């Protein structure tokens, strides 16, 4: 005992610096092993700490853990000098004797005579007794709080049961409402189908009528031609008979002219006689002259006879020709007559079908009228049920008010005492105005109306409530407040009905004497009965508390009027309340409805998909000018005919070409959703004036055909080139302005013009037709040979990208809706060829996985690459049914194959683990799994090894190990090469002449992978 006293007293003789040096040597162990709340009572009794120091050590938010609090306690005691160190060591004797022995090297003693004298024994006992008393008091308080919480929990459970019952009733009503909406939608779609069928039949009927008219016109023409041929034949017969008679007469005359034998002998005798006679010279001349004239007349007669014979031969030839034409005309007439009979039968059949369709149409109309009658009856029943619901809500409100008054009277005294003892901090709720049908006005804060956000209805989503109240569609604008239309009412109409019922029962407000003064300067001239009032839901719990207000637990509603005060409502949870008109806010979206006849003649727009579509000029005096449309207004949405659901289009993200084509179709009543965006408009105008840009368009495309450079300024592009389009209305809209993008960056290198989407589509069709007319030998090219000319990609029009939705000629035609033939063609052809594909850039930082085409060659190459550093094959993990279902639900499965009791799957986790190790994952999967990888934000490298018969022989030994023949490799290669066009990204091809053996192929593959890793990844 004497030794202990000696050693303990020796601590007081030590120097201050030596004591704190002993503590600092073991500071790490001290802060990790000591609880400060156990030491501070003793230190306070030793007068080295006060109450503020203790609260700061134990409750300061700066210290997030016990080690920081103990460290701060040591720093604080160090400022107290030697007394602080001695008191701290003495406190360790009680609570941490092992730490005391570690620091001082002495055994701890519990003898109170060995203390340093900083605190008396009686005070230490009082300290311990006070600590025990405080702990007991805290325990009793916690028990009381536990009982209070249990009672509150029971009350909350009861309220929860009531709320669930009400929610169940509301869900039942919502289910009935949704069922009736589905029935109405089904009937509406059936009517649309009947309309489409009737339209197609009417089109067929009109085409048949046109064909009948054409046939009748052709028949009349043929009859006229037959009559003319008959007349011509008669004329020819008459002319031929006349010529025949003339020929007979001429022959007769010729025969008459030929002398007979007797006359010839007589003429010879006369000739001899005349020779024997002697004539004078004058007589000889006269005779010679007569002889010449007779010879000439004879020659003329002979020539005439020859010409008449030739004309007779020609007439006979024409007669035969006319006879053959007559036979042909008769045959055509008979054929036309048969065709007319066939068309007559077809017309009779079509007329019978039209009569049947009319009967079916009448039946459909009667069914629709019946459905509308049922819907109107359901609406009437709903109105009655709503009125009953509001009556029940009024009763519930009165009961709640009575209960709250009793609670206030019973709890006023305990709350006052609790408030005096522990004041409850009040938190001011932020006042938020709800969105009205028209945009809000926050231009100045001089006249502001208090609009607290209401608590959510039981069983109703708050976001759904606000979206229903703030929804502004063209269909809701034309719906009546008390409409008798068979179409179900909108949410806005339902809230207006509830508010009207609420206004009709003003007696329910007599029980609340409170009045809240708000909105002193807002819209004094408005009338209470204005039909343009909209509604909001106000909750009194969100209003600031005043001296005369009820306790926080009681809830009541306040009605916002257009005067200088708010009238109190019964303490219901939520009631639709009428509010003042909302004014336009320039920074918010505004819906403007006006007569937009020839809208593009009223306004001029600029911009594009990157900046948005802005109004640049407005025609003075036009309807757009009267609606206060000004330059700098951005058009967000166009709804130019509320009857057609297809006429509503969003202009955000739309190119300038698409926007102008869409606005050109607006010719009548329209609704524009606009907002003022002067900052974006000014920046766009500055860029256009500085010639930094020519429009607001900016997107990247992948070219699916080769385009030659025909004129100066055009850009020669090849298939699979990536272009950056910066203007879709370049040079009047017939072409686009684009930049060719390099493989390693997104910056443009060479620039020029390319055909727009419609022209490129025509060029693609022409190119395919030319390729189809070529011979088979010219069409078959060796793999990896010449440059690829075309990539055939077809797109479903119903699932097309919004960027290309209006590029098709039939779809962008302004007369598409009015032209029935266009509608029929649109219904029959659902797929279209795509000359350009929209792509997006990606720059993956980690090593990308590698995929080989064809897969047989990939298996051979993967075995070689696995032996090299930086490459590893991605294994297929075996998953049981539970693991497979969980992975499928998360979307982590890339490819799977069935096995006994489970499946072998290539998962995202396996691929990402290899990528995280800075290793290329070698994948043995099909090409259709590339889309799955892209959805997981994993972009594989696709290496295509071109295969021909010569190359297949190089894999002979490797194929034998796989039990595969060369013919199978060639067939698989042809199959998978055809699927490469469907891959939504670029790939690298290795030509057959670039490698000679497998080792050379391995080197080429490594170089291709390294090169592809550096490139920008473009995905569709």
Tab-separated table of C-alpha atoms in Angstrom, residues 164-182 378-379 381-390 392-393 458-460 488 491 494:
chain	number	residue	atom	x	y	z
A	164	UNK	CA	-57.158	2.100	-47.205
A	165	UNK	CA	-60.922	1.626	-47.260
A	166	UNK	CA	-61.385	4.976	-48.978
A	167	UNK	CA	-58.534	4.174	-51.355
A	168	UNK	CA	-60.162	0.853	-52.193
A	169	UNK	CA	-63.381	2.661	-53.073
A	170	UNK	CA	-61.487	5.150	-55.213
A	171	UNK	CA	-59.592	2.334	-56.939
A	172	UNK	CA	-62.884	0.639	-57.727
A	173	UNK	CA	-64.203	3.865	-59.238
A	174	UNK	CA	-60.995	4.321	-61.193
A	175	UNK	CA	-61.185	0.740	-62.441
A	176	UNK	CA	-64.761	1.285	-63.620
A	177	UNK	CA	-63.736	4.542	-65.249
A	178	UNK	CA	-60.764	2.948	-67.017
A	179	UNK	CA	-62.932	0.021	-68.134
A	180	UNK	CA	-65.482	2.358	-69.676
A	181	UNK	CA	-62.673	4.331	-71.333
A	182	UNK	CA	-61.300	1.118	-72.812
A	378	UNK	CA	-72.911	6.086	-67.061
A	379	UNK	CA	-71.893	9.749	-66.982
A	381	UNK	CA	-74.773	7.961	-62.790
A	382	UNK	CA	-71.233	9.200	-62.156
A	383	UNK	CA	-72.486	12.750	-61.627
A	384	UNK	CA	-74.964	11.465	-59.065
A	385	UNK	CA	-72.254	9.452	-57.323
A	386	UNK	CA	-69.925	12.464	-57.292
A	387	UNK	CA	-72.644	14.577	-55.685
A	388	UNK	CA	-73.125	11.888	-53.020
A	389	UNK	CA	-69.367	11.776	-52.458
A	390	UNK	CA	-69.257	15.518	-51.886
A	392	UNK	CA	-70.319	12.582	-47.546
A	393	UNK	CA	-67.160	14.702	-47.607
A	458	UNK	CA	-55.706	9.596	-49.967
A	459	UNK	CA	-55.129	6.989	-52.619
A	460	UNK	CA	-54.324	9.574	-55.307
A	488	UNK	CA	-65.741	10.621	-71.260
A	491	UNK	CA	-59.829	15.391	-65.456
A	494	UNK	CA	-64.259	16.632	-63.329
